[in-house]
Tab-separated table of C-alpha atoms in Angstrom:
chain	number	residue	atom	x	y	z
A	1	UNK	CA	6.829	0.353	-4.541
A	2	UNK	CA	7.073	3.085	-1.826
A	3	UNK	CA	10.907	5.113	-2.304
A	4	UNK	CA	12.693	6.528	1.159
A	5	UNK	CA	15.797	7.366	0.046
A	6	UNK	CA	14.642	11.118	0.205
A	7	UNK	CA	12.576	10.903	2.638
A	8	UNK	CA	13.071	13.109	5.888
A	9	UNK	CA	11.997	12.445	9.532
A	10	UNK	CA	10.117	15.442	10.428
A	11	UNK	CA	9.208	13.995	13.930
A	12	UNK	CA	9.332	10.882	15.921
A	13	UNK	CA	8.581	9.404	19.576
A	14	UNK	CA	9.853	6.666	21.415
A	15	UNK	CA	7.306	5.341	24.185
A	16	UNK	CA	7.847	1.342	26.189
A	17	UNK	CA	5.746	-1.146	26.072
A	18	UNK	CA	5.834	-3.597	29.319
A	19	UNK	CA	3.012	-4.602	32.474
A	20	UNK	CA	3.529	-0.781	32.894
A	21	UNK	CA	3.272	2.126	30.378
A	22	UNK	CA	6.422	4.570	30.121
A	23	UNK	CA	5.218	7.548	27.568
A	24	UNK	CA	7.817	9.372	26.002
A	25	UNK	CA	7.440	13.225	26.549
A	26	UNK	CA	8.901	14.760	23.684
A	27	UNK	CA	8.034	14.782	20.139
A	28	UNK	CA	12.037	14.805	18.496
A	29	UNK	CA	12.455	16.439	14.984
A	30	UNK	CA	15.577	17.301	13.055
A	31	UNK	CA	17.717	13.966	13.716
A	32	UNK	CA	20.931	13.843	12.968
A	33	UNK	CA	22.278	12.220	9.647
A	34	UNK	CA	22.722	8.858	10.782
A	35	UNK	CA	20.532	8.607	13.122
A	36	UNK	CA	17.599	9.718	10.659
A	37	UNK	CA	19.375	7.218	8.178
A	38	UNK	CA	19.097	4.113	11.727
A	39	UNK	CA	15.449	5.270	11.593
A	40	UNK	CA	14.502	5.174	8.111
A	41	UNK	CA	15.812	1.374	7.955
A	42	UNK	CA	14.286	0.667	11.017
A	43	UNK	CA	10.754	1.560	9.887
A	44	UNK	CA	10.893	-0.009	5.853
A	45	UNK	CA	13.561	-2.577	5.968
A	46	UNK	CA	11.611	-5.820	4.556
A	47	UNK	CA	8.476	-4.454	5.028
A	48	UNK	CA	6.093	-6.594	2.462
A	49	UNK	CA	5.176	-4.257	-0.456
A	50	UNK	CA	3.145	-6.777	-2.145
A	51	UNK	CA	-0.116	-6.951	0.420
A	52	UNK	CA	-1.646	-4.096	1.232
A	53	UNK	CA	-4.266	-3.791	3.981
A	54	UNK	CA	-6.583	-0.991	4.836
A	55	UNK	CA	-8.143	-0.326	8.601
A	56	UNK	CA	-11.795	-1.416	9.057
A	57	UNK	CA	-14.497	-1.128	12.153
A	58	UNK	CA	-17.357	-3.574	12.015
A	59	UNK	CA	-19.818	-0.293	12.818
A	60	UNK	CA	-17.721	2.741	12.295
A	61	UNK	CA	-14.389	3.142	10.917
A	62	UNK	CA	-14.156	6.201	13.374
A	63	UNK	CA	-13.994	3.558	16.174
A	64	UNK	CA	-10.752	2.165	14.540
A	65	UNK	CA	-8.382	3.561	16.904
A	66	UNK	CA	-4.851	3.630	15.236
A	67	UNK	CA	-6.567	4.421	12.224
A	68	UNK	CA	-8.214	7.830	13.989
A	69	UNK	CA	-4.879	8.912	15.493
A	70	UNK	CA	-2.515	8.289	12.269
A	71	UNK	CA	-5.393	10.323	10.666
A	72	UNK	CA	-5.523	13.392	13.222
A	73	UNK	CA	-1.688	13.584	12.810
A	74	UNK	CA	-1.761	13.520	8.883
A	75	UNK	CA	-4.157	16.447	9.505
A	76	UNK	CA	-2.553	18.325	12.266
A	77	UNK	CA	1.127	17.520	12.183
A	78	UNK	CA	1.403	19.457	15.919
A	79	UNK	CA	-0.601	16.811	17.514
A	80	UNK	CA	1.966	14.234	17.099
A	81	UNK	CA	2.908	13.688	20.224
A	82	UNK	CA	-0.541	13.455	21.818
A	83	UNK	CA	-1.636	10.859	19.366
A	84	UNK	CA	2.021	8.977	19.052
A	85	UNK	CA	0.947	8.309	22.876
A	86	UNK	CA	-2.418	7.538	21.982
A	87	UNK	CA	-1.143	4.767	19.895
A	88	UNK	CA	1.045	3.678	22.784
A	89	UNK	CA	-1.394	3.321	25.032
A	90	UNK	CA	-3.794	1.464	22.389
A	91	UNK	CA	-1.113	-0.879	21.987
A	92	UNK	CA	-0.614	-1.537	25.876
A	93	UNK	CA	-4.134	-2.338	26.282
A	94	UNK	CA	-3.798	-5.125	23.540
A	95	UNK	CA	-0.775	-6.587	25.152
A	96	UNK	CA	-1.465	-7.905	27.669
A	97	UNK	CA	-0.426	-11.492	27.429
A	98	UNK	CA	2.766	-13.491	28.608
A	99	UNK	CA	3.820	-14.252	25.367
A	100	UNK	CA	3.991	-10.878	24.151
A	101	UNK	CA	7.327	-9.396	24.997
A	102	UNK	CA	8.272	-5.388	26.479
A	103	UNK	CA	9.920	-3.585	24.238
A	104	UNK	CA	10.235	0.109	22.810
A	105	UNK	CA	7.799	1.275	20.689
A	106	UNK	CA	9.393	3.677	17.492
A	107	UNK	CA	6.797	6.094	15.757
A	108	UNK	CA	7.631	8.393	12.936
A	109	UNK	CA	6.170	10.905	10.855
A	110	UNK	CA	8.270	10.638	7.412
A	111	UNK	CA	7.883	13.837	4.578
A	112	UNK	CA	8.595	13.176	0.989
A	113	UNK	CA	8.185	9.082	0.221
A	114	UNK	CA	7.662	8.535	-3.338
A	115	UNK	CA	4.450	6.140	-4.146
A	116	UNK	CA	4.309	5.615	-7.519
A	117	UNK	CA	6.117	9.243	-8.247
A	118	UNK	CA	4.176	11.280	-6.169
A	119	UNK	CA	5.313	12.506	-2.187
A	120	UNK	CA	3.434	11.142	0.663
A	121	UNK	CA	3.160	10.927	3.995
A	122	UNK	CA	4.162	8.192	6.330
A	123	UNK	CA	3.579	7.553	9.907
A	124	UNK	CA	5.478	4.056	10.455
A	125	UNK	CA	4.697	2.447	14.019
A	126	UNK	CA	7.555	-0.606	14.913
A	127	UNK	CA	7.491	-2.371	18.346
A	128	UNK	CA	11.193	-3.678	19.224
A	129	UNK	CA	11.715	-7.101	21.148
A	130	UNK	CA	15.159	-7.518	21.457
A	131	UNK	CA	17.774	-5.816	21.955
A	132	UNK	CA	21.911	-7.294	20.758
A	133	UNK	CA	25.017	-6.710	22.504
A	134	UNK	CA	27.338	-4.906	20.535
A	135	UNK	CA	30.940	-3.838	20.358
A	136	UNK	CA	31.628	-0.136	20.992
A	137	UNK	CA	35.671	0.104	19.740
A	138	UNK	CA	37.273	3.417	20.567
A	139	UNK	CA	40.702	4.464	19.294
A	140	UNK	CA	41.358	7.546	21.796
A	141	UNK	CA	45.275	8.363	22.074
A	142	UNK	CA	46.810	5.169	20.430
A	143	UNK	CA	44.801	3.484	23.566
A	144	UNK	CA	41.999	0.968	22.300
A	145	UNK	CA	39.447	0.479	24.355
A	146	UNK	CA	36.491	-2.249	23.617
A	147	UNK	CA	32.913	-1.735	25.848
A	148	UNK	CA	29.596	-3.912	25.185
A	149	UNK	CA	26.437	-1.989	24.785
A	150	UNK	CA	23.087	-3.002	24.024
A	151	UNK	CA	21.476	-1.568	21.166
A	152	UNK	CA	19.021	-2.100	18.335
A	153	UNK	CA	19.591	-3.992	14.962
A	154	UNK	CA	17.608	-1.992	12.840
A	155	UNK	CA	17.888	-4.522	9.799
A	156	UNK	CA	16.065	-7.258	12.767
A	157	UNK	CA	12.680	-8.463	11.940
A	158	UNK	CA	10.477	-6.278	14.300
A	159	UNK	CA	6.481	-6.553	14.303
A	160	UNK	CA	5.912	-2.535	12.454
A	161	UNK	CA	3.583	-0.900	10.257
A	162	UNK	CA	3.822	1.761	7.801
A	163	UNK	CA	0.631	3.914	6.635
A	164	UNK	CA	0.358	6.248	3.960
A	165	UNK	CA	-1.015	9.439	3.595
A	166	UNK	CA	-3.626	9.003	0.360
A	167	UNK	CA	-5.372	12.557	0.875
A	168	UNK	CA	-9.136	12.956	1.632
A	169	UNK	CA	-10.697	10.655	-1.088
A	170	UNK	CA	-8.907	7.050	-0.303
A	171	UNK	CA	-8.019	5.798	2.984
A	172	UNK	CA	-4.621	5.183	4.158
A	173	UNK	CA	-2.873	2.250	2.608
A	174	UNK	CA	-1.283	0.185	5.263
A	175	UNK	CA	1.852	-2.669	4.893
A	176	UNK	CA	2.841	-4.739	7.442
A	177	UNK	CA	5.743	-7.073	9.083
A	178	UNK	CA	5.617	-9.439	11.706
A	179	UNK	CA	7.905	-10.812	13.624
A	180	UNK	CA	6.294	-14.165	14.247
A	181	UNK	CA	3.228	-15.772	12.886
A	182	UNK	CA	1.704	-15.890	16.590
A	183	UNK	CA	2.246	-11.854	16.431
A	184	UNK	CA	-0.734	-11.839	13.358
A	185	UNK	CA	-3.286	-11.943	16.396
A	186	UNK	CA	-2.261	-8.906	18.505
A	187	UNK	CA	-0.198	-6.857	15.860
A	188	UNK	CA	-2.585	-6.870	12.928
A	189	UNK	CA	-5.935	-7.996	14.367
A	190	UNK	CA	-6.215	-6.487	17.913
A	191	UNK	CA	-4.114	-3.273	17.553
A	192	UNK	CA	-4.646	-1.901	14.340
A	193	UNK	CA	-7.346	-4.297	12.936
A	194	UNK	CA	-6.716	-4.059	9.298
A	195	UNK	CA	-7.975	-6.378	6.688
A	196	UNK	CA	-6.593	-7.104	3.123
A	197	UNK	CA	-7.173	-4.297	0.414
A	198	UNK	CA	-7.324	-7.185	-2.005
A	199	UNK	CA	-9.148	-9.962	-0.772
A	200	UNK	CA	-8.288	-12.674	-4.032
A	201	UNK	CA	-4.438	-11.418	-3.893
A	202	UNK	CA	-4.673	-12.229	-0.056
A	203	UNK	CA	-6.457	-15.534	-0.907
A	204	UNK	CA	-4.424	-16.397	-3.369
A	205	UNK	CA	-0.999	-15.619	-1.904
A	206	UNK	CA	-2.195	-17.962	1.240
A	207	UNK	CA	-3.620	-21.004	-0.930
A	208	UNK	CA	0.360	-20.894	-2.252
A	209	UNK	CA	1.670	-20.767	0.493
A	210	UNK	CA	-0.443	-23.989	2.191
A	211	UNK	CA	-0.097	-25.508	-0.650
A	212	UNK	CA	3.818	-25.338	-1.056
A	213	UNK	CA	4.211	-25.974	2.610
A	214	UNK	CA	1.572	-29.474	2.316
A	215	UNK	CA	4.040	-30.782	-1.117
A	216	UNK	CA	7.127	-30.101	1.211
A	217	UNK	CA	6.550	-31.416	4.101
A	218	UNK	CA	4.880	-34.803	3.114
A	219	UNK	CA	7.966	-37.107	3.489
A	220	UNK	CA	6.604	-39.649	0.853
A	221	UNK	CA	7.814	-37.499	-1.844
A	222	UNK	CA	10.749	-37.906	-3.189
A	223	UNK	CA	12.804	-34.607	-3.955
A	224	UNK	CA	11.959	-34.804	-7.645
A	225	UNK	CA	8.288	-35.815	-7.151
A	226	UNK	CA	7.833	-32.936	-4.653
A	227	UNK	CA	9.299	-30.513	-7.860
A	228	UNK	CA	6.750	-31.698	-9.704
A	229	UNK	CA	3.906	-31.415	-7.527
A	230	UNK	CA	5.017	-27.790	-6.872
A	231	UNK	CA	5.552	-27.432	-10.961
A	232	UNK	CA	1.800	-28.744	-11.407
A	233	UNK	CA	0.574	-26.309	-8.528
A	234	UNK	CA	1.987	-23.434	-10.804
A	235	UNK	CA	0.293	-25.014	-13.881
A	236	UNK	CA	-2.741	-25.397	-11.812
A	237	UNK	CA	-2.575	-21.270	-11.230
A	238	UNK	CA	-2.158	-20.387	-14.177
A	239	UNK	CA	-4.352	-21.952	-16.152
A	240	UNK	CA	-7.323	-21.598	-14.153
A	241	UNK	CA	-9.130	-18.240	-13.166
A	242	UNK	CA	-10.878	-19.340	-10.388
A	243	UNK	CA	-8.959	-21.589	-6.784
A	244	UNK	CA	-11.407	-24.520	-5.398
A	245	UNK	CA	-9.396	-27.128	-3.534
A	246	UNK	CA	-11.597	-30.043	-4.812
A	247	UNK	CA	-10.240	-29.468	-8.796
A	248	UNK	CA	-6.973	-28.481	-7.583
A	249	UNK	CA	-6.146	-32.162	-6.033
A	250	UNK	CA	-7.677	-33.895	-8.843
A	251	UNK	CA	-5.659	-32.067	-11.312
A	252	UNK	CA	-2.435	-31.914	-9.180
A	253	UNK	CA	-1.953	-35.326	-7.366
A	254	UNK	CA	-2.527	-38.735	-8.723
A	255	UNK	CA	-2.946	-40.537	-6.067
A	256	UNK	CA	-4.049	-38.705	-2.755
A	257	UNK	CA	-5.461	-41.181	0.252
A	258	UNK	CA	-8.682	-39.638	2.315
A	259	UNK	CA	-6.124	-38.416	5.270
A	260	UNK	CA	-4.382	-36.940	2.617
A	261	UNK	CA	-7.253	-35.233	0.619
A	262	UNK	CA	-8.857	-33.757	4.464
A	263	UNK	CA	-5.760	-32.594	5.117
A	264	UNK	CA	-5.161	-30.671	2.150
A	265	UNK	CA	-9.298	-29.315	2.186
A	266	UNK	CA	-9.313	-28.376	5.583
A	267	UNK	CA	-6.226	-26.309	5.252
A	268	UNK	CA	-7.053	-24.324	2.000
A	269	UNK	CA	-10.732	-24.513	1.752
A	270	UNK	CA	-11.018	-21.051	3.262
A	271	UNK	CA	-9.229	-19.378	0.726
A	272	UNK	CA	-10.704	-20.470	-2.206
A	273	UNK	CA	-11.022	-17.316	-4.533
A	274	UNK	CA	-9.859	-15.471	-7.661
A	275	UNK	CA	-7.229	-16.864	-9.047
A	276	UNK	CA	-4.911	-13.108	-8.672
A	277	UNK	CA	-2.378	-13.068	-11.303
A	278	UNK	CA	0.223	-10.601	-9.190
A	279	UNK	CA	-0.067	-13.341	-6.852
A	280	UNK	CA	1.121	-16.232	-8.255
A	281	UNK	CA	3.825	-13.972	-10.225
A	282	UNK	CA	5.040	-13.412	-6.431
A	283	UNK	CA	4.383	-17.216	-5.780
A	284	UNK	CA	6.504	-18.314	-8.692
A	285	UNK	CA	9.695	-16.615	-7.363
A	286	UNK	CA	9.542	-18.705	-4.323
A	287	UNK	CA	8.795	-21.866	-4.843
A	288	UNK	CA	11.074	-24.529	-4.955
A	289	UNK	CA	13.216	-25.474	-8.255
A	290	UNK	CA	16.316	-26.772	-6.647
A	291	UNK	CA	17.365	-30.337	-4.878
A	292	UNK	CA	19.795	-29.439	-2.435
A	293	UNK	CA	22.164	-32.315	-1.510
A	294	UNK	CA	24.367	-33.066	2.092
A	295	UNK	CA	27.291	-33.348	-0.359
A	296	UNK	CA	27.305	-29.583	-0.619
A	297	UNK	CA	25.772	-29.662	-4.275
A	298	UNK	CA	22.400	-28.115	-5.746
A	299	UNK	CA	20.463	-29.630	-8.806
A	300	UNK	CA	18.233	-26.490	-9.960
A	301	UNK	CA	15.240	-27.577	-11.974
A	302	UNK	CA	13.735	-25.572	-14.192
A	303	UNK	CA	11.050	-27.981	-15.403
A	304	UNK	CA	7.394	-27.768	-15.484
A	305	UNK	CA	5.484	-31.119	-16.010
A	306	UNK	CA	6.607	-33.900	-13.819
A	307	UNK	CA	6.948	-36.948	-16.073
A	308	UNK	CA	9.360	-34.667	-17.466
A	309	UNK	CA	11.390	-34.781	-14.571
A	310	UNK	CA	11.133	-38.561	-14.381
A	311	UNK	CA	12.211	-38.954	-17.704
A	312	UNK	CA	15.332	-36.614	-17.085
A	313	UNK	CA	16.753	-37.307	-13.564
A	314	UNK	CA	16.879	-41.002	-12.126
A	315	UNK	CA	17.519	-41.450	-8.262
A	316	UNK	CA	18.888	-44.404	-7.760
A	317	UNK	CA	21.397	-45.983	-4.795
A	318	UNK	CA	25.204	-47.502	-4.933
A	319	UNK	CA	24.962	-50.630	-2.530
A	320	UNK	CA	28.850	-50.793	-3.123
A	321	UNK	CA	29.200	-47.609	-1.364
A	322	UNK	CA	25.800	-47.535	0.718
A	323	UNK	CA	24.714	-44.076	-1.198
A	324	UNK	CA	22.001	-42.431	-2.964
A	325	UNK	CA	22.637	-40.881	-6.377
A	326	UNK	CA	20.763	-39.193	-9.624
A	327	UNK	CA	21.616	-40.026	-12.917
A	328	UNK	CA	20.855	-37.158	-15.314
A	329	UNK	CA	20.077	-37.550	-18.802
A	330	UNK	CA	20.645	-34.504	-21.351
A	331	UNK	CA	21.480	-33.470	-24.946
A	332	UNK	CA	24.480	-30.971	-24.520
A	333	UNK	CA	25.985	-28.757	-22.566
A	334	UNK	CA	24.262	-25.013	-22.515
């Protein structure tokens, strides 16, 4: 877990990204309170902790271009500004498509962030989308006056990057938020080409993730089936040490058609892997234990093995009053 709450801003840039270019000119240092404090949450607000990539070059790392710039400023802080416009104009080139929006581009060189105890470096790189229209209230002389502005939310998703300093022997670890998953292409591909650090946590986290998404989706389920199925994925991860789709649906799901089955293969047969155990610990604080109803009321599950569930909550429905209900069986009252 990286710490910023003393961290300082020692410089930043602000450069926009549109058909044309506009570099900022200035390298700013010595913000003031809140705006260094605007900043900070700006560059690490709900930035994923949990993957870490690192830069790569299919010939010559050297040839990675965000990752030679970040590195030239960790090494001569004074060349900030020529390389914070370097990165600009790296990201201009690789934007060139309808879809990807203008927006301001925020880059900052943060002192003093805590990885694992010791103080690193941080260059954090965030492209902004979207601006909000906010309320500027002024109380000047008893006289209130209201004006609209448009500003920056700096707890809004924004496609950004932080990389850290490691020192001459490891290369810089890099974490990552996107915006949308159409933004993985240009953001973490095409500008600063990264790949994961851990290629069975990455594998992992994805199978998960496809898998959870299959179970939910599939409207055949009922709510209590589709527990278990995600309960029996768990299992499934834990248990085993290694991911292939094939053993997963045999041990999973009892009864799986062919148009099923494809589906399921041809969306997590690339990442079969390594079964990573830091994974799944993420995994298991996600997935699904509750049935949420339209009556305003949530059942939450904390069962693993479906015939358990079967045995313990009955849906059922009232033809009387033209409802749906569950019938839960228990012991007493925790």
């Amino acid at each position: 877990m990286l710490e910023v709450s003393e961290s300082k801003l020692t410089q930043y840039g602000m450069h926009f990204i549109s058909e044309s270019l506009i570099l900022g000119e200035e390298a700013f240092t010595q913000p003031e309170v809140m705006l260094e404090a605007a900043f900070t949450q700006l560059a690490f607000h709900k930035i994923d902790m949990e993957q870490q990539y690192e830069f790569f070059h299919e010939t010559n790392i050297a040839l990675n271009e965000v990752f030679t710039y970040v590195q030239a400023i960790f090494a001569q802080e004074n060349s900030f500004l020529e390389q914070s416009q370097n990165i600009a104009k790296h990201l201009h080139s690789v934007s060139q498509h309808p879809n990807i929006k203008s927006g301001e581009l925020f880059i900052g060189l943060f002192d003093n962030c805590l990885l694992v105890d010791e103080a690193k470096k941080v260059i954090a790189i965030v492209k902004i989308d979207e601006k909000e229209t906010f309320l500027d209230v002024q109380n000047d002389h008893h006289t209130m006056t209201v004006n609209g502005i448009d500003g920056i939310n700096v707890k809004k998703i924004n496609n950004a990057a932080i990389i850290i300093d490691r020192g001459l022997e490891q290369p810089p670890a890099v974490f990552i938020k996107t915006k949308r998953k159409e933004d993985i292409v240009y953001w973490q591909e095409r500008f600063l080409k990264i790949k994961a650090a851990d290629e069975h946590y990455y594998k992992t986290n994805l199978a998960l993730v496809e898998c959870k998404k299959y179970i939910l989706k599939e409207e055949h389920y009922t709510s209590t089936e589709k527990l278990g199925l995600l309960n029996k994925t768990l299992d499934y991860f834990r248990q085993e040490e290694e991911f292939h789709v094939d053993h997963y649906i045999d041990a999973v799901f009892e009864q799986v058609d062919a148009t099923q089955k494809d589906m399921i293969v041809n969306t997590v047969k690339p990442y079969e892997t390594i079964i990573s155990d830091s994974a799944l610990e993420k995994a298991e604080k996600t997935y699904k234990r509750k049935i949420k109803l339209d009556s305003h009321i949530e059942i939450q599950v904390n069962i693993q093995h479906i015939e358990q569930i079967d045995e313990l909550i009955e849906v059922g429905y009232d033809e009387a009053t033209n409802r749906k209900f569950y019938k839960i069986y228990f012991q007493d009252e925790m």
